[in-house]
PDB file of C-alpha atoms in Angstrom:
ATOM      1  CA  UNK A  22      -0.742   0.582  17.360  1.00 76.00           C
ATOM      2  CA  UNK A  23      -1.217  -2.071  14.277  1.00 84.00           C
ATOM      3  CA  UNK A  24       0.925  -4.478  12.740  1.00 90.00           C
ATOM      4  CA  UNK A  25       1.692  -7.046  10.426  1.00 94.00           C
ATOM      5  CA  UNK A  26       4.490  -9.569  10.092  1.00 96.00           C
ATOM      6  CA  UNK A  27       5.196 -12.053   7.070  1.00 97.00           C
ATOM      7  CA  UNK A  28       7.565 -14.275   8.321  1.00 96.00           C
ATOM      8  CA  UNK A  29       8.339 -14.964   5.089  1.00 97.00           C
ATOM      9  CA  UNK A  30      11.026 -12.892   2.784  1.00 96.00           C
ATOM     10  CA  UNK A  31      10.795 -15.098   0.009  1.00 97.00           C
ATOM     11  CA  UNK A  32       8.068 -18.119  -0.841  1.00 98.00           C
ATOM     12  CA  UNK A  33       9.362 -21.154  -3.783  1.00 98.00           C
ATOM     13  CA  UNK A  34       6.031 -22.937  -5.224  1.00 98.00           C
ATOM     14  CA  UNK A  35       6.381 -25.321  -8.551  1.00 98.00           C
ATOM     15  CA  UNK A  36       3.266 -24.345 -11.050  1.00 98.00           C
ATOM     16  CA  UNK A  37      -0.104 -26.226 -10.494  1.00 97.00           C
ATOM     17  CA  UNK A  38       1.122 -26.367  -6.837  1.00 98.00           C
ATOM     18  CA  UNK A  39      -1.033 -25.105  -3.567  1.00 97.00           C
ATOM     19  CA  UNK A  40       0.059 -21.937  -2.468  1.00 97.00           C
ATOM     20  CA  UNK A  41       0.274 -19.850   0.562  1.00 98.00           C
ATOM     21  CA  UNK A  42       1.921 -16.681   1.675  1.00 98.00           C
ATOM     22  CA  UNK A  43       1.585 -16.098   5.620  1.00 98.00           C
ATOM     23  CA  UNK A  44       0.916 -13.028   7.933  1.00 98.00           C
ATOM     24  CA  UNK A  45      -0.244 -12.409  11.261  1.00 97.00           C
ATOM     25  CA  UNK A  46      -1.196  -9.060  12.534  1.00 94.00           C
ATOM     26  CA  UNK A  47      -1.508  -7.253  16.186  1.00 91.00           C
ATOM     27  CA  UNK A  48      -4.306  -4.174  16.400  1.00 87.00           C
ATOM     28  CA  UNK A  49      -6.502  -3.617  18.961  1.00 83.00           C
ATOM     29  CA  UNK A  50     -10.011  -4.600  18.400  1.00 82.00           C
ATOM     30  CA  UNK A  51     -10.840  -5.860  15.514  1.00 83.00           C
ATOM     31  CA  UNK A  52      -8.774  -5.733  12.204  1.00 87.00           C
ATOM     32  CA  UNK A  53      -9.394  -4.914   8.685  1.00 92.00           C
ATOM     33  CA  UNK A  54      -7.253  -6.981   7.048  1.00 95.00           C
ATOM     34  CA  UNK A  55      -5.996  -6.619   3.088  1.00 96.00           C
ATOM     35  CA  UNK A  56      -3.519  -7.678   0.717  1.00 98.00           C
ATOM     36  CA  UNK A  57      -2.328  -6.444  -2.606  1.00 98.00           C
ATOM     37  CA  UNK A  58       0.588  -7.533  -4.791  1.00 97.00           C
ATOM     38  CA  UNK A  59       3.141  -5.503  -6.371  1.00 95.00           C
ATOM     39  CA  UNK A  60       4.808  -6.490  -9.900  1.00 91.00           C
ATOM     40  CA  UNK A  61       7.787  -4.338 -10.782  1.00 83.00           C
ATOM     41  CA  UNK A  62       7.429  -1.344 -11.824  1.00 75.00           C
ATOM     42  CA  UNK A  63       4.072  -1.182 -11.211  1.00 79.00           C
ATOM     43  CA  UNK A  64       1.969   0.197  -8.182  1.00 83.00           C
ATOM     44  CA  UNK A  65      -0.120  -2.280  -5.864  1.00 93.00           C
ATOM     45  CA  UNK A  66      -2.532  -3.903  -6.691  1.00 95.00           C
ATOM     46  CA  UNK A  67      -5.917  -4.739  -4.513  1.00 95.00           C
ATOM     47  CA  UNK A  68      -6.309  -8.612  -4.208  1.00 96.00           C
ATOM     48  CA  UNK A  69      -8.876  -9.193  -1.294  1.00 96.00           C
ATOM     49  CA  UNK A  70     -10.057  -7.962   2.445  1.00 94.00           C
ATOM     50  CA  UNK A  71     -11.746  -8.795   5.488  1.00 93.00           C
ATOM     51  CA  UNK A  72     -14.230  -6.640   7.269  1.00 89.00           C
ATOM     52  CA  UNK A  73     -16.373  -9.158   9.143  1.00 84.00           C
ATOM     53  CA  UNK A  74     -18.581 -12.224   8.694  1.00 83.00           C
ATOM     54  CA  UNK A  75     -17.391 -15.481   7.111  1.00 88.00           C
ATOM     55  CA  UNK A  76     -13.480 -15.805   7.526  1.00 91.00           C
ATOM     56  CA  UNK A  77     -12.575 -17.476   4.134  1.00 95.00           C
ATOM     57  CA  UNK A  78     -12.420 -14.679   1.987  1.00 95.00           C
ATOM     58  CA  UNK A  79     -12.254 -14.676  -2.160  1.00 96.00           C
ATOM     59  CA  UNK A  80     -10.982 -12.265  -4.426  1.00 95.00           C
ATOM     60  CA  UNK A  81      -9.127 -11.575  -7.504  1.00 92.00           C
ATOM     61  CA  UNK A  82      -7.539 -13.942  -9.422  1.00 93.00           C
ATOM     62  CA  UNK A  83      -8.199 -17.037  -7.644  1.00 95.00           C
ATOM     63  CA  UNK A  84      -6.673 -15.969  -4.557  1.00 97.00           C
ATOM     64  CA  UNK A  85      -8.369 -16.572  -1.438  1.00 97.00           C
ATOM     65  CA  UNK A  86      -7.463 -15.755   2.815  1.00 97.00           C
ATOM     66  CA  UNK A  87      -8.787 -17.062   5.551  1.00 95.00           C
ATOM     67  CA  UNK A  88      -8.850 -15.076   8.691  1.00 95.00           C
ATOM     68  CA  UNK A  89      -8.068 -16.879  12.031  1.00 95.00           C
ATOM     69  CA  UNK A  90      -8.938 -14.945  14.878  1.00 93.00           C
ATOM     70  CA  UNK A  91      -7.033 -16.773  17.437  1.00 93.00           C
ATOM     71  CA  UNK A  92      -3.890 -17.486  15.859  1.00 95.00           C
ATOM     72  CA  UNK A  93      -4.163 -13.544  14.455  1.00 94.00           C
ATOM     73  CA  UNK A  94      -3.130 -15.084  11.239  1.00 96.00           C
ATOM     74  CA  UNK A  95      -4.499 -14.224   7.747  1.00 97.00           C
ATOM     75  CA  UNK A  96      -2.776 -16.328   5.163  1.00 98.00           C
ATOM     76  CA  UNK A  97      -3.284 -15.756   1.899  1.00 98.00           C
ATOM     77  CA  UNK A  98      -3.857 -19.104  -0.499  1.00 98.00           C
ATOM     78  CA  UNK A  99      -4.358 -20.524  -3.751  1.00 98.00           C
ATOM     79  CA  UNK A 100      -5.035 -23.973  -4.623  1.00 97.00           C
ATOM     80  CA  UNK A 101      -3.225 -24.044  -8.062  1.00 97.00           C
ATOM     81  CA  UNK A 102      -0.351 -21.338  -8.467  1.00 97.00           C
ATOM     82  CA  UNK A 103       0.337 -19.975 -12.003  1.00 97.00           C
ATOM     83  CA  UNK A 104       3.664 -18.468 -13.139  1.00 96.00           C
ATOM     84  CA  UNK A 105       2.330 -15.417 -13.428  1.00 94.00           C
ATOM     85  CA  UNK A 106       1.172 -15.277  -9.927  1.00 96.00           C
ATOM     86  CA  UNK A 107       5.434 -14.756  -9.456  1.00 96.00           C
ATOM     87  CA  UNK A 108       5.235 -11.047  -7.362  1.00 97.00           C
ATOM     88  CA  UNK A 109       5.877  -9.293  -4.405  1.00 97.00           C
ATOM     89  CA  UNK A 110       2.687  -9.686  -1.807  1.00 98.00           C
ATOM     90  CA  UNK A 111       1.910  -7.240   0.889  1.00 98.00           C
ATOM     91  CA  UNK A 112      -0.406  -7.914   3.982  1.00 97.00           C
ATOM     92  CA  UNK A 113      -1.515  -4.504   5.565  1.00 96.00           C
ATOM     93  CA  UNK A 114      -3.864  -3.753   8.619  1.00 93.00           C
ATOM     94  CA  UNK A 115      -5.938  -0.655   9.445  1.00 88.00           C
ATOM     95  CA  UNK A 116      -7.247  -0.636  12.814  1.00 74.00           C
ATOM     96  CA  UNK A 117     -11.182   0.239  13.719  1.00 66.00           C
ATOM     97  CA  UNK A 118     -10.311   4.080  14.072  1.00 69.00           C
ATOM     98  CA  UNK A 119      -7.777   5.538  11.302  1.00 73.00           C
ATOM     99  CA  UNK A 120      -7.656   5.525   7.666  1.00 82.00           C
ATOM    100  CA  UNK A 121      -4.011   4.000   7.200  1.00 89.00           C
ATOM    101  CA  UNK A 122      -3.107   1.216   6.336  1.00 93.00           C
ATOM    102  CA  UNK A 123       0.199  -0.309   7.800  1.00 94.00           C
ATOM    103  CA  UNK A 124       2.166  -3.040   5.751  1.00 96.00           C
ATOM    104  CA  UNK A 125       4.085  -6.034   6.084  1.00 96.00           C
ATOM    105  CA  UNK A 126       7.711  -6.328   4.935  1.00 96.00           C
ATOM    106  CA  UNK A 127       6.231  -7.832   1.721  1.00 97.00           C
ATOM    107  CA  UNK A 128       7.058 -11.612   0.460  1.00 98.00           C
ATOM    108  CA  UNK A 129       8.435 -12.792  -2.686  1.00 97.00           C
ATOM    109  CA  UNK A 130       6.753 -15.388  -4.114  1.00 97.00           C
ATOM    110  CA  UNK A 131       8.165 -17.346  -6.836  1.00 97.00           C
ATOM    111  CA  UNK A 132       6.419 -19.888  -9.409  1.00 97.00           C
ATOM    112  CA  UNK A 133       8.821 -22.615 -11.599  1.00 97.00           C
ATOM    113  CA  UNK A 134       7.614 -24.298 -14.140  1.00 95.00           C
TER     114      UNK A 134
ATOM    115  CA  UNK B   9      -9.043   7.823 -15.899  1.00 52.00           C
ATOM    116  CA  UNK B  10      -9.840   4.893 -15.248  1.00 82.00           C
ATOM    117  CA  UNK B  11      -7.028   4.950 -12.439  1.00 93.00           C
ATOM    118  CA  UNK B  12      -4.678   6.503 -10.278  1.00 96.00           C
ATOM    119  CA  UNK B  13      -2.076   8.347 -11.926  1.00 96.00           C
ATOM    120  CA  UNK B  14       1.190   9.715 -10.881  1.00 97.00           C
ATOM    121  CA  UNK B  15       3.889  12.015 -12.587  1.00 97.00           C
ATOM    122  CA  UNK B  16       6.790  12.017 -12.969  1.00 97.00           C
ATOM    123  CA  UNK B  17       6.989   8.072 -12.810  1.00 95.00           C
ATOM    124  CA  UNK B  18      10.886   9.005 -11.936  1.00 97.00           C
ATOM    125  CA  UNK B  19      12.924  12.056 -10.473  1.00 98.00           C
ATOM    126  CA  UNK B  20      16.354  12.318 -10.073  1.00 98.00           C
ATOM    127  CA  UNK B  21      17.176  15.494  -8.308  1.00 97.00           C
ATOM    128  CA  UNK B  22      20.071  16.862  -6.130  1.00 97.00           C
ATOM    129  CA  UNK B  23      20.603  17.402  -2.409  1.00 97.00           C
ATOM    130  CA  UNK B  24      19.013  20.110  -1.364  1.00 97.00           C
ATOM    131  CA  UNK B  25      16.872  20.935  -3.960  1.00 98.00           C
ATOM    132  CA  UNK B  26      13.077  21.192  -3.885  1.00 98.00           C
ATOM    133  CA  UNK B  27      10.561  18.550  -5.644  1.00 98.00           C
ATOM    134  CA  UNK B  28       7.194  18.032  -6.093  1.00 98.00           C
ATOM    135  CA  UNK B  29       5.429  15.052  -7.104  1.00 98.00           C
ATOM    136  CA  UNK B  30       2.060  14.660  -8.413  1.00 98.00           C
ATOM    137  CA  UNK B  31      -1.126  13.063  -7.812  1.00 98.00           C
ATOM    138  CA  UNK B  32      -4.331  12.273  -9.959  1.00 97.00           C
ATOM    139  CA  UNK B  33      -6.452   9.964  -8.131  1.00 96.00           C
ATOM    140  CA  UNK B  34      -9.680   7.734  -9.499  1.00 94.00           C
ATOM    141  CA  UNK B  35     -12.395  10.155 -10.147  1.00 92.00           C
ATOM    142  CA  UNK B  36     -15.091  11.162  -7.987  1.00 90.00           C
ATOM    143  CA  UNK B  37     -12.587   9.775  -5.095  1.00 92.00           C
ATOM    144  CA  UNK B  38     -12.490  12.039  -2.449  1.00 90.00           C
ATOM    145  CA  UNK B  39     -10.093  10.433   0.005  1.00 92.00           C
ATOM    146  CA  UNK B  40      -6.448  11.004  -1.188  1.00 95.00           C
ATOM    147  CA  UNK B  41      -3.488   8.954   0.573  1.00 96.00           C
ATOM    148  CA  UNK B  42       0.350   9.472   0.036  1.00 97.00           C
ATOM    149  CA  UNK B  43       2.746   6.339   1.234  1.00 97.00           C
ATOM    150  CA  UNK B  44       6.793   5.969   0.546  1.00 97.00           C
ATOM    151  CA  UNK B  45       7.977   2.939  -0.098  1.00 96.00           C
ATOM    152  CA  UNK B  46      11.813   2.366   0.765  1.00 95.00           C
ATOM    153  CA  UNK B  47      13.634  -0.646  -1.028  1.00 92.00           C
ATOM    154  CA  UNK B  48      13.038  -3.865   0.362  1.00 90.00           C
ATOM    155  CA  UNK B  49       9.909  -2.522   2.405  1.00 93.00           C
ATOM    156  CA  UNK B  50       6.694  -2.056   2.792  1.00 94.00           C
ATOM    157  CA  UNK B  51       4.909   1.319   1.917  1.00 96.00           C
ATOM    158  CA  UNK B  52       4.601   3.603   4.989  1.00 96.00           C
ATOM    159  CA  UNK B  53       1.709   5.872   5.261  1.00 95.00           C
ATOM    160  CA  UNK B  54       2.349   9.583   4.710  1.00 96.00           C
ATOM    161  CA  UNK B  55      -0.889  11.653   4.657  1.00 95.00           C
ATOM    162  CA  UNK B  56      -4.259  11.310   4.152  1.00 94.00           C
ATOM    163  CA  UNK B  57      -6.461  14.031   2.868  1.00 94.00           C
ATOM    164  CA  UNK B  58     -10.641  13.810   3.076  1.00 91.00           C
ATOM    165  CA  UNK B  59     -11.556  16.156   0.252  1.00 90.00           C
ATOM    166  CA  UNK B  60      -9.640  19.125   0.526  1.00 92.00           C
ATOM    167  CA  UNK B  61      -7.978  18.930   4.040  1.00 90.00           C
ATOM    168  CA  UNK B  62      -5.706  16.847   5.705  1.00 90.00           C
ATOM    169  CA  UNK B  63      -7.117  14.937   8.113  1.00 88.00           C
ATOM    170  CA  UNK B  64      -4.027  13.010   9.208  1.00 90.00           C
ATOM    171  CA  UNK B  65      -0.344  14.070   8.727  1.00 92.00           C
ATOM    172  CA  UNK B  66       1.088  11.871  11.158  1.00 91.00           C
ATOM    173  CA  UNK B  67       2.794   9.996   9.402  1.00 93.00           C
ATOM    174  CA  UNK B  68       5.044  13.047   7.418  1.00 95.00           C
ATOM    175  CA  UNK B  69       8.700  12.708   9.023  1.00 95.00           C
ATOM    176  CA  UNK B  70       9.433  16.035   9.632  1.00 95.00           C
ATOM    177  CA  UNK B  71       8.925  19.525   8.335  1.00 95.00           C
ATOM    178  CA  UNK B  72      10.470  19.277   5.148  1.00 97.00           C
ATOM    179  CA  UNK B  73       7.229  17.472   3.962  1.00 97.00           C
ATOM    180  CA  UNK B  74       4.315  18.815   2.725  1.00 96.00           C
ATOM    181  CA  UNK B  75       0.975  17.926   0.482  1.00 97.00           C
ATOM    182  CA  UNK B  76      -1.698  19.952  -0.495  1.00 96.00           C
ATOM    183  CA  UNK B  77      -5.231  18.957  -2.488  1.00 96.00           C
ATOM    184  CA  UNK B  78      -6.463  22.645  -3.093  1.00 94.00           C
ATOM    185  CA  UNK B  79      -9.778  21.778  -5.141  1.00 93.00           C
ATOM    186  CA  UNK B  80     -10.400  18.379  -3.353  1.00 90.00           C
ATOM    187  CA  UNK B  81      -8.700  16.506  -6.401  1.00 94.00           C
ATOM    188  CA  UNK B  82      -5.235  16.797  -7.707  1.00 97.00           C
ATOM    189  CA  UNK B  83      -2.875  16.283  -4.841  1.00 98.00           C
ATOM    190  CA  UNK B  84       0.879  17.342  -5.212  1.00 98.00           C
ATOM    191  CA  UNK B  85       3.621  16.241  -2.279  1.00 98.00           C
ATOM    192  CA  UNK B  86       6.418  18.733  -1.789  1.00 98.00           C
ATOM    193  CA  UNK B  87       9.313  18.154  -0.489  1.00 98.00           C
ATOM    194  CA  UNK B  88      12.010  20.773   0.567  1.00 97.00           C
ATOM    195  CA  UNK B  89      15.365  20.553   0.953  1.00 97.00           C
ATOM    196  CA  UNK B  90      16.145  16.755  -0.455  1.00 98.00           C
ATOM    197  CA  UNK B  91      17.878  14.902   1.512  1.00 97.00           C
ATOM    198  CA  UNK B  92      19.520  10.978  -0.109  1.00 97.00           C
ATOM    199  CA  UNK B  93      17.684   9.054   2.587  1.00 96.00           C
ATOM    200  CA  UNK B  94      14.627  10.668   0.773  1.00 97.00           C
ATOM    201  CA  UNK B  95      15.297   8.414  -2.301  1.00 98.00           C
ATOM    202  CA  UNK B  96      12.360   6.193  -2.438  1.00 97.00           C
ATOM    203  CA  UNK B  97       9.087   5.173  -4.480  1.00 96.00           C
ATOM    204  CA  UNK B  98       6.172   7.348  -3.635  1.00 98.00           C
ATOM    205  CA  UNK B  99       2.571   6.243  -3.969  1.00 97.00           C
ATOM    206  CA  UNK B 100      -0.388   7.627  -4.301  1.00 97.00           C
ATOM    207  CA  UNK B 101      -3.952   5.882  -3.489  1.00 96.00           C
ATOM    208  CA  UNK B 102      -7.643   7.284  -3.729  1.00 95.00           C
ATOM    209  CA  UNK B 103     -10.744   5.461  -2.587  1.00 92.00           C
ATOM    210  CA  UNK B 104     -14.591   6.999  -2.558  1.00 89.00           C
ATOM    211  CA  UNK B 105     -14.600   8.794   0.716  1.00 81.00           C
ATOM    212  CA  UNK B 106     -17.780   7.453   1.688  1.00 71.00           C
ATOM    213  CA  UNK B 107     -19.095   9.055   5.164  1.00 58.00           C
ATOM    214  CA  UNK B 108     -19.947   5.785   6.966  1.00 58.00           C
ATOM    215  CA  UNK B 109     -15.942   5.785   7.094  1.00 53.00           C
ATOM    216  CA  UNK B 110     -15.880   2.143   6.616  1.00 59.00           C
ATOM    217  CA  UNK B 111     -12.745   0.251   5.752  1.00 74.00           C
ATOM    218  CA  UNK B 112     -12.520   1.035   1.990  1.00 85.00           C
ATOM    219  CA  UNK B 113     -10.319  -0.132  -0.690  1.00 91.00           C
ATOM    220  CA  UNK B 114      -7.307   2.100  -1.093  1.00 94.00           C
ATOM    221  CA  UNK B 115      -6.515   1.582  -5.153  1.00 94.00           C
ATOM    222  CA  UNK B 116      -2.835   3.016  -5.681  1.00 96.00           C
ATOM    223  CA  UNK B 117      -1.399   4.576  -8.372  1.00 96.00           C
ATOM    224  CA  UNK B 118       2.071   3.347  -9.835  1.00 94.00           C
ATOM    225  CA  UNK B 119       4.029   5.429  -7.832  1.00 95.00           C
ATOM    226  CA  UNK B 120       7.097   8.365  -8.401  1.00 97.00           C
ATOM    227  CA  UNK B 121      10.356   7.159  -8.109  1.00 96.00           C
ATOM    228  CA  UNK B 122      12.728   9.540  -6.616  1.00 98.00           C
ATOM    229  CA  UNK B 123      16.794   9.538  -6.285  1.00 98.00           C
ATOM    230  CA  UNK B 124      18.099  12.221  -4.153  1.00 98.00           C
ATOM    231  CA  UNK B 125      21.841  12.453  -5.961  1.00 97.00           C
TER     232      UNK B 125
END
């Protein structure tokens, strides 16, 4: 079986700031790893994934994860957080056989101005 | 459209009575997914339908759940007998199906919230 934890319910960061929400995930063999955030009322959103190859990964919005194989972590990061960036973030796993993915609790991340 | 879409965006229906909620997914998309979504958690995986069959159910909690894709597109979830601890946001997601069966991206709709009264 896969899984993800974010240790993390809920993630403070003043604007202009570094960023970075954690996870770490069990699966047998190796894991496809995503994350997506979620603003109300609205449905998730794909931010970035890891298949294979190099482990700093880039996607939308400026967002970035890097996948660390022996810590089975795969924090995502952003070197200048934005207000707007304020949302719920999900990491999920899928293992090498399956289709589903299986989420993380979520974490609530929070920009100030 | 240009994305997944999802009606009724909200339900409110009564114990025991019957729903069914509604998926369009991207076009051309031939892998369907249905996930709930409980308050305060992560979505949990449902179904997951490769053109017009289900190719994993194992994630349905009992009986009273069911989903059918008849033409390989459209994809409605049914759900008999409503119970409260049903009440939750429902989401759809589509991605292309390819047959390598690779780890695509799932792209999600915006969901059908339902309240079991």
């Amino acid at each position: 079986a896969q899984s993800v934890a974010q240790p993390e319910d809920q993630v403070n960061v003043a604007e202009g700031n570094p960023l970075t929400v954690k996870c770490t995930y069990s699966v047998s063999g190796n894991p496809y790893l995503f994350w997506y955030v979620q603003y109300p009322n609205r449905g998730l959103q794909f931010l970035l994934k890891y298949i294979t190859g190099d482990n700093l990964v880039k996607g939308s919005y400026g967002f970035e994860a890097e996948f660390n194989k022996s810590q089975t972590s795969f924090h995502l990061k952003k070197p200048s957080a934005l207000v707007s960036d304020s949302a719920l973030y999900f990491c999920a796993v899928r293992g090498f056989s399956g289709y589903a993915l299986n989420f993380g609790k979520g974490t609530s991340l929070l920009v100030t101005p | 459209g240009a994305g997944v879409s999802q009606t009724p965006s909200n339900k409110v229906t009564e114990k025991g009575k019957y729903v069914e909620l509604r998926c369009d997914p991207i076009s051309g998309h031939t892998a369907l997914y249905w996930y709930r979504q409980s308050l305060g958690q992560g979505p949990e995986f449902l179904i997951y339908f490769q053109g017009t069959g289900a190719a994993d159910d194992s994630g349905l909690p009992n009986d009273r759940f069911f989903a059918v894709r008849p033409e390989g597109s459209v994809s409605t979830l049914k759900i008999q007998r409503t119970e409260r601890g049903d009440s939750a946001v429902y989401l759809c997601a589509s991605s292309p199906g390819v047959a390598s069966g690779g780890p695509e991206t799932q792209y999600f709709g915006p969901g059908t919230r339902l309240l079991v009264l």
